[in-house]
């Protein structure tokens, strides 16, 4: 398969509702523009794999209602504490979780 080169909207359009998406970075080099575009395009029921950990990227997607499952080792805002949308979703039982200690 030849490489696919596209703009941000085109890249986000490749992600369909229910897809499992791996996110790199954390607070540095996290694909925030892609997350915002997925939210703008109305994606739902996404699964996120956080590599190595998740932060604002995961929390933003959760707050927008785009995520139903998360594979993670940690989701936090580092020195700022727990990611509030992640914490709320876990406490309310709205997520399917797979934790990797």
PDB file of N, CA and C in Angstrom:
ATOM      1  N   UNK A   1       0.847  -1.174   0.000  1.00  0.00           N
ATOM      2  CA  UNK A   1       0.000   0.000   0.000  1.00  0.00           C
ATOM      3  C   UNK A   1       0.892   1.236   0.000  1.00  0.00           C
ATOM      4  N   UNK A   2       0.683   2.161  -0.907  1.00  0.00           N
ATOM      5  CA  UNK A   2       1.498   3.383  -0.934  1.00  0.00           C
ATOM      6  C   UNK A   2       1.176   4.266   0.268  1.00  0.00           C
ATOM      7  N   UNK A   3       2.122   5.101   0.686  1.00  0.00           N
ATOM      8  CA  UNK A   3       1.843   5.992   1.823  1.00  0.00           C
ATOM      9  C   UNK A   3       0.710   6.961   1.491  1.00  0.00           C
ATOM     10  N   UNK A   4      -0.017   7.326   2.516  1.00  0.00           N
ATOM     11  CA  UNK A   4      -1.127   8.264   2.367  1.00  0.00           C
ATOM     12  C   UNK A   4      -0.692   9.607   2.930  1.00  0.00           C
ATOM     13  N   UNK A   5      -0.688  10.638   2.101  1.00  0.00           N
ATOM     14  CA  UNK A   5      -0.352  11.988   2.548  1.00  0.00           C
ATOM     15  C   UNK A   5      -1.612  12.820   2.439  1.00  0.00           C
ATOM     16  N   UNK A   6      -1.970  13.468   3.511  1.00  0.00           N
ATOM     17  CA  UNK A   6      -3.213  14.229   3.525  1.00  0.00           C
ATOM     18  C   UNK A   6      -3.097  15.381   4.510  1.00  0.00           C
ATOM     19  N   UNK A   7      -4.119  16.194   4.574  1.00  0.00           N
ATOM     20  CA  UNK A   7      -4.151  17.266   5.571  1.00  0.00           C
ATOM     21  C   UNK A   7      -4.783  16.731   6.858  1.00  0.00           C
ATOM     22  N   UNK A   8      -4.888  17.586   7.854  1.00  0.00           N
ATOM     23  CA  UNK A   8      -5.408  17.179   9.158  1.00  0.00           C
ATOM     24  C   UNK A   8      -6.833  16.640   9.066  1.00  0.00           C
ATOM     25  N   UNK A   9      -7.698  17.338   8.356  1.00  0.00           N
ATOM     26  CA  UNK A   9      -9.085  16.887   8.218  1.00  0.00           C
ATOM     27  C   UNK A   9      -9.149  15.532   7.518  1.00  0.00           C
ATOM     28  N   UNK A  10      -8.296  15.339   6.519  1.00  0.00           N
ATOM     29  CA  UNK A  10      -8.254  14.062   5.812  1.00  0.00           C
ATOM     30  C   UNK A  10      -7.757  12.935   6.696  1.00  0.00           C
ATOM     31  N   UNK A  11      -6.763  13.231   7.523  1.00  0.00           N
ATOM     32  CA  UNK A  11      -6.244  12.220   8.450  1.00  0.00           C
ATOM     33  C   UNK A  11      -7.323  11.819   9.450  1.00  0.00           C
ATOM     34  N   UNK A  12      -8.028  12.801  10.005  1.00  0.00           N
ATOM     35  CA  UNK A  12      -9.089  12.506  10.972  1.00  0.00           C
ATOM     36  C   UNK A  12     -10.237  11.751  10.310  1.00  0.00           C
ATOM     37  N   UNK A  13     -10.488  12.006   9.044  1.00  0.00           N
ATOM     38  CA  UNK A  13     -11.570  11.323   8.334  1.00  0.00           C
ATOM     39  C   UNK A  13     -11.286   9.832   8.165  1.00  0.00           C
ATOM     40  N   UNK A  14     -10.006   9.437   8.249  1.00  0.00           N
ATOM     41  CA  UNK A  14      -9.650   8.017   8.176  1.00  0.00           C
ATOM     42  C   UNK A  14     -10.083   7.265   9.429  1.00  0.00           C
ATOM     43  N   UNK A  15     -10.295   7.991  10.517  1.00  0.00           N
ATOM     44  CA  UNK A  15     -10.721   7.393  11.787  1.00  0.00           C
ATOM     45  C   UNK A  15     -12.244   7.362  11.814  1.00  0.00           C
ATOM     46  N   UNK A  16     -12.789   6.179  11.994  1.00  0.00           N
ATOM     47  CA  UNK A  16     -14.248   6.005  12.009  1.00  0.00           C
ATOM     48  C   UNK A  16     -14.740   5.806  13.441  1.00  0.00           C
ATOM     49  N   UNK A  17     -16.018   6.040  13.678  1.00  0.00           N
ATOM     50  CA  UNK A  17     -16.612   5.767  14.981  1.00  0.00           C
ATOM     51  C   UNK A  17     -16.296   4.329  15.381  1.00  0.00           C
ATOM     52  N   UNK A  18     -15.895   4.140  16.641  1.00  0.00           N
ATOM     53  CA  UNK A  18     -15.599   2.810  17.151  1.00  0.00           C
ATOM     54  C   UNK A  18     -14.168   2.359  16.950  1.00  0.00           C
ATOM     55  N   UNK A  19     -13.365   3.112  16.198  1.00  0.00           N
ATOM     56  CA  UNK A  19     -11.972   2.724  15.961  1.00  0.00           C
ATOM     57  C   UNK A  19     -11.139   2.814  17.233  1.00  0.00           C
ATOM     58  N   UNK A  20     -10.048   2.060  17.249  1.00  0.00           N
ATOM     59  CA  UNK A  20      -9.061   2.092  18.320  1.00  0.00           C
ATOM     60  C   UNK A  20      -7.872   2.897  17.814  1.00  0.00           C
ATOM     61  N   UNK A  21      -7.520   3.966  18.527  1.00  0.00           N
ATOM     62  CA  UNK A  21      -6.498   4.912  18.080  1.00  0.00           C
ATOM     63  C   UNK A  21      -5.377   4.971  19.107  1.00  0.00           C
ATOM     64  N   UNK A  22      -4.132   4.818  18.663  1.00  0.00           N
ATOM     65  CA  UNK A  22      -2.976   4.945  19.554  1.00  0.00           C
ATOM     66  C   UNK A  22      -2.491   6.387  19.534  1.00  0.00           C
ATOM     67  N   UNK A  23      -2.275   6.946  20.724  1.00  0.00           N
ATOM     68  CA  UNK A  23      -1.814   8.329  20.863  1.00  0.00           C
ATOM     69  C   UNK A  23      -0.443   8.348  21.512  1.00  0.00           C
ATOM     70  N   UNK A  24       0.509   8.967  20.854  1.00  0.00           N
ATOM     71  CA  UNK A  24       1.834   9.135  21.437  1.00  0.00           C
ATOM     72  C   UNK A  24       1.927  10.438  22.195  1.00  0.00           C
ATOM     73  N   UNK A  25       3.126  10.701  22.686  1.00  0.00           N
ATOM     74  CA  UNK A  25       3.350  11.940  23.422  1.00  0.00           C
ATOM     75  C   UNK A  25       2.833  11.834  24.836  1.00  0.00           C
ATOM     76  N   UNK A  26       2.614  12.902  25.452  1.00  0.00           N
ATOM     77  CA  UNK A  26       1.955  13.026  26.759  1.00  0.00           C
ATOM     78  C   UNK A  26       1.571  14.489  26.841  1.00  0.00           C
ATOM     79  N   UNK A  27       2.321  15.270  27.581  1.00  0.00           N
ATOM     80  CA  UNK A  27       2.060  16.699  27.522  1.00  0.00           C
ATOM     81  C   UNK A  27       2.929  17.346  26.459  1.00  0.00           C
ATOM     82  N   UNK A  28       3.902  16.598  25.968  1.00  0.00           N
ATOM     83  CA  UNK A  28       4.762  17.091  24.891  1.00  0.00           C
ATOM     84  C   UNK A  28       4.559  16.204  23.664  1.00  0.00           C
ATOM     85  N   UNK A  29       4.416  16.805  22.547  1.00  0.00           N
ATOM     86  CA  UNK A  29       4.261  16.104  21.274  1.00  0.00           C
ATOM     87  C   UNK A  29       2.991  15.261  21.202  1.00  0.00           C
ATOM     88  N   UNK A  30       2.003  15.581  22.011  1.00  0.00           N
ATOM     89  CA  UNK A  30       0.715  14.896  21.918  1.00  0.00           C
ATOM     90  C   UNK A  30      -0.028  15.456  20.699  1.00  0.00           C
ATOM     91  N   UNK A  31      -0.752  14.612  19.981  1.00  0.00           N
ATOM     92  CA  UNK A  31      -1.428  15.058  18.755  1.00  0.00           C
ATOM     93  C   UNK A  31      -2.719  15.836  19.041  1.00  0.00           C
ATOM     94  N   UNK A  32      -2.580  16.990  19.664  1.00  0.00           N
ATOM     95  CA  UNK A  32      -3.750  17.774  20.071  1.00  0.00           C
ATOM     96  C   UNK A  32      -4.580  18.240  18.880  1.00  0.00           C
ATOM     97  N   UNK A  33      -3.931  18.614  17.791  1.00  0.00           N
ATOM     98  CA  UNK A  33      -4.687  19.065  16.614  1.00  0.00           C
ATOM     99  C   UNK A  33      -5.557  17.930  16.077  1.00  0.00           C
ATOM    100  N   UNK A  34      -5.033  16.714  16.086  1.00  0.00           N
ATOM    101  CA  UNK A  34      -5.818  15.568  15.624  1.00  0.00           C
ATOM    102  C   UNK A  34      -6.997  15.311  16.564  1.00  0.00           C
ATOM    103  N   UNK A  35      -6.766  15.380  17.860  1.00  0.00           N
ATOM    104  CA  UNK A  35      -7.856  15.186  18.822  1.00  0.00           C
ATOM    105  C   UNK A  35      -8.952  16.223  18.595  1.00  0.00           C
ATOM    106  N   UNK A  36      -8.554  17.475  18.459  1.00  0.00           N
ATOM    107  CA  UNK A  36      -9.554  18.532  18.230  1.00  0.00           C
ATOM    108  C   UNK A  36     -10.322  18.302  16.926  1.00  0.00           C
ATOM    109  N   UNK A  37      -9.634  17.824  15.897  1.00  0.00           N
ATOM    110  CA  UNK A  37     -10.304  17.569  14.615  1.00  0.00           C
ATOM    111  C   UNK A  37     -11.255  16.374  14.719  1.00  0.00           C
ATOM    112  N   UNK A  38     -10.865  15.339  15.442  1.00  0.00           N
ATOM    113  CA  UNK A  38     -11.770  14.199  15.646  1.00  0.00           C
ATOM    114  C   UNK A  38     -13.034  14.646  16.375  1.00  0.00           C
ATOM    115  N   UNK A  39     -12.864  15.516  17.365  1.00  0.00           N
ATOM    116  CA  UNK A  39     -14.016  16.055  18.092  1.00  0.00           C
ATOM    117  C   UNK A  39     -14.876  16.900  17.151  1.00  0.00           C
ATOM    118  N   UNK A  40     -14.229  17.756  16.364  1.00  0.00           N
ATOM    119  CA  UNK A  40     -14.960  18.616  15.431  1.00  0.00           C
ATOM    120  C   UNK A  40     -15.767  17.794  14.432  1.00  0.00           C
ATOM    121  N   UNK A  41     -15.196  16.664  13.989  1.00  0.00           N
ATOM    122  CA  UNK A  41     -15.886  15.797  13.033  1.00  0.00           C
ATOM    123  C   UNK A  41     -16.935  14.899  13.699  1.00  0.00           C
ATOM    124  N   UNK A  42     -17.046  14.984  15.021  1.00  0.00           N
ATOM    125  CA  UNK A  42     -18.111  14.268  15.725  1.00  0.00           C
ATOM    126  C   UNK A  42     -17.869  12.796  15.975  1.00  0.00           C
ATOM    127  N   UNK A  43     -16.619  12.374  16.050  1.00  0.00           N
ATOM    128  CA  UNK A  43     -16.341  10.965  16.301  1.00  0.00           C
ATOM    129  C   UNK A  43     -16.888  10.545  17.664  1.00  0.00           C
ATOM    130  N   UNK A  44     -17.343   9.286  17.737  1.00  0.00           N
ATOM    131  CA  UNK A  44     -17.894   8.712  18.966  1.00  0.00           C
ATOM    132  C   UNK A  44     -17.381   7.289  19.147  1.00  0.00           C
ATOM    133  N   UNK A  45     -17.463   6.816  20.378  1.00  0.00           N
ATOM    134  CA  UNK A  45     -17.158   5.423  20.717  1.00  0.00           C
ATOM    135  C   UNK A  45     -15.727   5.036  20.365  1.00  0.00           C
ATOM    136  N   UNK A  46     -14.808   5.989  20.425  1.00  0.00           N
ATOM    137  CA  UNK A  46     -13.415   5.677  20.121  1.00  0.00           C
ATOM    138  C   UNK A  46     -12.766   4.955  21.291  1.00  0.00           C
ATOM    139  N   UNK A  47     -11.810   4.113  20.962  1.00  0.00           N
ATOM    140  CA  UNK A  47     -10.919   3.536  21.952  1.00  0.00           C
ATOM    141  C   UNK A  47      -9.584   4.236  21.808  1.00  0.00           C
ATOM    142  N   UNK A  48      -8.954   4.556  22.925  1.00  0.00           N
ATOM    143  CA  UNK A  48      -7.647   5.208  22.895  1.00  0.00           C
ATOM    144  C   UNK A  48      -6.621   4.329  23.578  1.00  0.00           C
ATOM    145  N   UNK A  49      -5.469   4.182  22.941  1.00  0.00           N
ATOM    146  CA  UNK A  49      -4.309   3.547  23.550  1.00  0.00           C
ATOM    147  C   UNK A  49      -3.329   4.664  23.832  1.00  0.00           C
ATOM    148  N   UNK A  50      -2.966   4.848  25.092  1.00  0.00           N
ATOM    149  CA  UNK A  50      -2.051   5.926  25.455  1.00  0.00           C
ATOM    150  C   UNK A  50      -0.633   5.382  25.490  1.00  0.00           C
ATOM    151  N   UNK A  51       0.259   6.001  24.734  1.00  0.00           N
ATOM    152  CA  UNK A  51       1.633   5.537  24.612  1.00  0.00           C
ATOM    153  C   UNK A  51       2.577   6.686  24.908  1.00  0.00           C
ATOM    154  N   UNK A  52       3.365   6.722  25.951  1.00  0.00           N
ATOM    155  CA  UNK A  52       3.353   5.762  27.054  1.00  0.00           C
ATOM    156  C   UNK A  52       2.248   6.054  28.062  1.00  0.00           C
ATOM    157  N   UNK A  53       1.876   7.327  28.195  1.00  0.00           N
ATOM    158  CA  UNK A  53       0.792   7.695  29.109  1.00  0.00           C
ATOM    159  C   UNK A  53      -0.093   8.730  28.427  1.00  0.00           C
ATOM    160  N   UNK A  54      -1.253   8.959  28.994  1.00  0.00           N
ATOM    161  CA  UNK A  54      -2.162   9.949  28.436  1.00  0.00           C
ATOM    162  C   UNK A  54      -2.291  11.144  29.350  1.00  0.00           C
ATOM    163  N   UNK A  55      -2.668  12.246  28.772  1.00  0.00           N
ATOM    164  CA  UNK A  55      -2.821  13.467  29.539  1.00  0.00           C
ATOM    165  C   UNK A  55      -3.964  14.293  29.006  1.00  0.00           C
ATOM    166  N   UNK A  56      -3.655  15.530  28.658  1.00  0.00           N
ATOM    167  CA  UNK A  56      -4.668  16.459  28.179  1.00  0.00           C
ATOM    168  C   UNK A  56      -5.360  15.932  26.924  1.00  0.00           C
ATOM    169  N   UNK A  57      -4.621  15.239  26.056  1.00  0.00           N
ATOM    170  CA  UNK A  57      -5.217  14.703  24.831  1.00  0.00           C
ATOM    171  C   UNK A  57      -6.374  13.753  25.142  1.00  0.00           C
ATOM    172  N   UNK A  58      -6.145  12.820  26.047  1.00  0.00           N
ATOM    173  CA  UNK A  58      -7.182  11.862  26.430  1.00  0.00           C
ATOM    174  C   UNK A  58      -8.322  12.578  27.155  1.00  0.00           C
ATOM    175  N   UNK A  59      -7.963  13.478  28.066  1.00  0.00           N
ATOM    176  CA  UNK A  59      -8.973  14.167  28.861  1.00  0.00           C
ATOM    177  C   UNK A  59      -9.888  15.025  27.993  1.00  0.00           C
ATOM    178  N   UNK A  60      -9.325  15.690  27.000  1.00  0.00           N
ATOM    179  CA  UNK A  60     -10.124  16.510  26.093  1.00  0.00           C
ATOM    180  C   UNK A  60     -11.110  15.645  25.300  1.00  0.00           C
ATOM    181  N   UNK A  61     -10.629  14.523  24.775  1.00  0.00           N
ATOM    182  CA  UNK A  61     -11.498  13.624  24.011  1.00  0.00           C
ATOM    183  C   UNK A  61     -12.608  13.045  24.887  1.00  0.00           C
ATOM    184  N   UNK A  62     -12.272  12.725  26.132  1.00  0.00           N
ATOM    185  CA  UNK A  62     -13.286  12.223  27.063  1.00  0.00           C
ATOM    186  C   UNK A  62     -14.330  13.290  27.370  1.00  0.00           C
ATOM    187  N   UNK A  63     -13.872  14.501  27.612  1.00  0.00           N
ATOM    188  CA  UNK A  63     -14.788  15.595  27.914  1.00  0.00           C
ATOM    189  C   UNK A  63     -15.750  15.881  26.778  1.00  0.00           C
ATOM    190  N   UNK A  64     -15.324  15.600  25.556  1.00  0.00           N
ATOM    191  CA  UNK A  64     -16.176  15.826  24.383  1.00  0.00           C
ATOM    192  C   UNK A  64     -17.107  14.652  24.103  1.00  0.00           C
ATOM    193  N   UNK A  65     -16.980  13.579  24.877  1.00  0.00           N
ATOM    194  CA  UNK A  65     -17.840  12.418  24.672  1.00  0.00           C
ATOM    195  C   UNK A  65     -17.440  11.551  23.504  1.00  0.00           C
ATOM    196  N   UNK A  66     -16.182  11.634  23.077  1.00  0.00           N
ATOM    197  CA  UNK A  66     -15.730  10.888  21.906  1.00  0.00           C
ATOM    198  C   UNK A  66     -15.184   9.502  22.240  1.00  0.00           C
ATOM    199  N   UNK A  67     -14.975   9.207  23.526  1.00  0.00           N
ATOM    200  CA  UNK A  67     -14.240   8.000  23.926  1.00  0.00           C
ATOM    201  C   UNK A  67     -15.107   7.096  24.796  1.00  0.00           C
ATOM    202  N   UNK A  68     -15.026   5.779  24.529  1.00  0.00           N
ATOM    203  CA  UNK A  68     -15.749   4.814  25.360  1.00  0.00           C
ATOM    204  C   UNK A  68     -14.816   3.817  26.040  1.00  0.00           C
ATOM    205  N   UNK A  69     -13.561   3.751  25.597  1.00  0.00           N
ATOM    206  CA  UNK A  69     -12.616   2.806  26.199  1.00  0.00           C
ATOM    207  C   UNK A  69     -11.203   3.364  26.115  1.00  0.00           C
ATOM    208  N   UNK A  70     -10.401   3.016  27.129  1.00  0.00           N
ATOM    209  CA  UNK A  70      -9.033   3.520  27.202  1.00  0.00           C
ATOM    210  C   UNK A  70      -8.109   2.399  27.655  1.00  0.00           C
ATOM    211  N   UNK A  71      -7.018   2.207  26.922  1.00  0.00           N
ATOM    212  CA  UNK A  71      -5.925   1.318  27.312  1.00  0.00           C
ATOM    213  C   UNK A  71      -4.833   2.245  27.831  1.00  0.00           C
ATOM    214  N   UNK A  72      -4.393   2.062  29.063  1.00  0.00           N
ATOM    215  CA  UNK A  72      -3.505   3.065  29.648  1.00  0.00           C
ATOM    216  C   UNK A  72      -2.593   2.481  30.722  1.00  0.00           C
ATOM    217  N   UNK A  73      -1.489   3.173  30.964  1.00  0.00           N
ATOM    218  CA  UNK A  73      -0.663   2.943  32.144  1.00  0.00           C
ATOM    219  C   UNK A  73      -0.942   4.049  33.147  1.00  0.00           C
ATOM    220  N   UNK A  74      -1.187   5.249  32.633  1.00  0.00           N
ATOM    221  CA  UNK A  74      -1.492   6.395  33.483  1.00  0.00           C
ATOM    222  C   UNK A  74      -2.179   7.462  32.631  1.00  0.00           C
ATOM    223  N   UNK A  75      -3.158   8.125  33.210  1.00  0.00           N
ATOM    224  CA  UNK A  75      -3.764   9.302  32.591  1.00  0.00           C
ATOM    225  C   UNK A  75      -3.777  10.388  33.660  1.00  0.00           C
ATOM    226  N   UNK A  76      -2.960  11.400  33.462  1.00  0.00           N
ATOM    227  CA  UNK A  76      -2.891  12.490  34.441  1.00  0.00           C
ATOM    228  C   UNK A  76      -2.438  13.761  33.744  1.00  0.00           C
ATOM    229  N   UNK A  77      -2.504  14.830  34.470  1.00  0.00           N
ATOM    230  CA  UNK A  77      -2.001  16.111  33.974  1.00  0.00           C
ATOM    231  C   UNK A  77      -0.696  16.449  34.686  1.00  0.00           C
ATOM    232  N   UNK A  78       0.084  15.412  34.957  1.00  0.00           N
ATOM    233  CA  UNK A  78       1.384  15.499  35.614  1.00  0.00           C
ATOM    234  C   UNK A  78       1.287  16.264  36.922  1.00  0.00           C
ATOM    235  N   UNK A  79       2.070  17.322  37.080  1.00  0.00           N
ATOM    236  CA  UNK A  79       2.094  18.036  38.364  1.00  0.00           C
ATOM    237  C   UNK A  79       0.781  18.742  38.677  1.00  0.00           C
ATOM    238  N   UNK A  80      -0.128  18.793  37.714  1.00  0.00           N
ATOM    239  CA  UNK A  80      -1.426  19.430  37.946  1.00  0.00           C
ATOM    240  C   UNK A  80      -2.469  18.451  38.470  1.00  0.00           C
ATOM    241  N   UNK A  81      -2.106  17.192  38.594  1.00  0.00           N
ATOM    242  CA  UNK A  81      -2.989  16.209  39.216  1.00  0.00           C
ATOM    243  C   UNK A  81      -3.769  15.355  38.236  1.00  0.00           C
ATOM    244  N   UNK A  82      -4.829  14.760  38.761  1.00  0.00           N
ATOM    245  CA  UNK A  82      -5.666  13.863  37.970  1.00  0.00           C
ATOM    246  C   UNK A  82      -6.331  14.612  36.819  1.00  0.00           C
ATOM    247  N   UNK A  83      -6.470  13.912  35.705  1.00  0.00           N
ATOM    248  CA  UNK A  83      -7.211  14.462  34.568  1.00  0.00           C
ATOM    249  C   UNK A  83      -8.699  14.425  34.941  1.00  0.00           C
ATOM    250  N   UNK A  84      -9.362  15.572  35.072  1.00  0.00           N
ATOM    251  CA  UNK A  84     -10.716  15.600  35.640  1.00  0.00           C
ATOM    252  C   UNK A  84     -11.769  14.838  34.837  1.00  0.00           C
ATOM    253  N   UNK A  85     -11.733  14.903  33.530  1.00  0.00           N
ATOM    254  CA  UNK A  85     -12.730  14.177  32.733  1.00  0.00           C
ATOM    255  C   UNK A  85     -12.509  12.674  32.824  1.00  0.00           C
ATOM    256  N   UNK A  86     -11.238  12.252  32.848  1.00  0.00           N
ATOM    257  CA  UNK A  86     -10.916  10.834  33.003  1.00  0.00           C
ATOM    258  C   UNK A  86     -11.418  10.343  34.356  1.00  0.00           C
ATOM    259  N   UNK A  87     -11.090  11.073  35.403  1.00  0.00           N
ATOM    260  CA  UNK A  87     -11.512  10.674  36.748  1.00  0.00           C
ATOM    261  C   UNK A  87     -13.038  10.564  36.840  1.00  0.00           C
ATOM    262  N   UNK A  88     -13.737  11.556  36.332  1.00  0.00           N
ATOM    263  CA  UNK A  88     -15.198  11.567  36.379  1.00  0.00           C
ATOM    264  C   UNK A  88     -15.778  10.374  35.602  1.00  0.00           C
ATOM    265  N   UNK A  89     -15.243  10.108  34.427  1.00  0.00           N
ATOM    266  CA  UNK A  89     -15.743   8.996  33.610  1.00  0.00           C
ATOM    267  C   UNK A  89     -15.512   7.655  34.300  1.00  0.00           C
ATOM    268  N   UNK A  90     -14.355   7.499  34.946  1.00  0.00           N
ATOM    269  CA  UNK A  90     -14.063   6.264  35.676  1.00  0.00           C
ATOM    270  C   UNK A  90     -15.011   6.126  36.867  1.00  0.00           C
ATOM    271  N   UNK A  91     -15.156   7.192  37.646  1.00  0.00           N
ATOM    272  CA  UNK A  91     -16.026   7.146  38.823  1.00  0.00           C
ATOM    273  C   UNK A  91     -17.478   6.856  38.449  1.00  0.00           C
ATOM    274  N   UNK A  92     -17.912   7.320  37.297  1.00  0.00           N
ATOM    275  CA  UNK A  92     -19.296   7.111  36.855  1.00  0.00           C
ATOM    276  C   UNK A  92     -19.479   5.809  36.076  1.00  0.00           C
ATOM    277  N   UNK A  93     -18.387   5.060  35.878  1.00  0.00           N
ATOM    278  CA  UNK A  93     -18.470   3.783  35.180  1.00  0.00           C
ATOM    279  C   UNK A  93     -18.773   3.905  33.700  1.00  0.00           C
ATOM    280  N   UNK A  94     -18.394   5.025  33.082  1.00  0.00           N
ATOM    281  CA  UNK A  94     -18.704   5.254  31.668  1.00  0.00           C
ATOM    282  C   UNK A  94     -17.641   4.736  30.715  1.00  0.00           C
ATOM    283  N   UNK A  95     -16.559   4.154  31.238  1.00  0.00           N
ATOM    284  CA  UNK A  95     -15.454   3.723  30.386  1.00  0.00           C
ATOM    285  C   UNK A  95     -15.177   2.242  30.543  1.00  0.00           C
ATOM    286  N   UNK A  96     -14.759   1.627  29.455  1.00  0.00           N
ATOM    287  CA  UNK A  96     -14.150   0.312  29.526  1.00  0.00           C
ATOM    288  C   UNK A  96     -12.658   0.563  29.642  1.00  0.00           C
ATOM    289  N   UNK A  97     -12.036   0.011  30.674  1.00  0.00           N
ATOM    290  CA  UNK A  97     -10.631   0.302  30.957  1.00  0.00           C
ATOM    291  C   UNK A  97      -9.776  -0.940  30.830  1.00  0.00           C
ATOM    292  N   UNK A  98      -8.560  -0.727  30.356  1.00  0.00           N
ATOM    293  CA  UNK A  98      -7.534  -1.765  30.365  1.00  0.00           C
ATOM    294  C   UNK A  98      -6.266  -1.098  30.862  1.00  0.00           C
ATOM    295  N   UNK A  99      -5.914  -1.396  32.102  1.00  0.00           N
ATOM    296  CA  UNK A  99      -4.762  -0.746  32.728  1.00  0.00           C
ATOM    297  C   UNK A  99      -3.529  -1.629  32.610  1.00  0.00           C
ATOM    298  N   UNK A 100      -2.412  -1.002  32.280  1.00  0.00           N
ATOM    299  CA  UNK A 100      -1.128  -1.678  32.176  1.00  0.00           C
ATOM    300  C   UNK A 100      -0.195  -1.087  33.218  1.00  0.00           C
ATOM    301  N   UNK A 101      -0.022  -1.782  34.364  1.00  0.00           N
ATOM    302  CA  UNK A 101       0.823  -1.217  35.428  1.00  0.00           C
ATOM    303  C   UNK A 101       2.290  -1.161  35.038  1.00  0.00           C
TER     304      UNK A 101
END
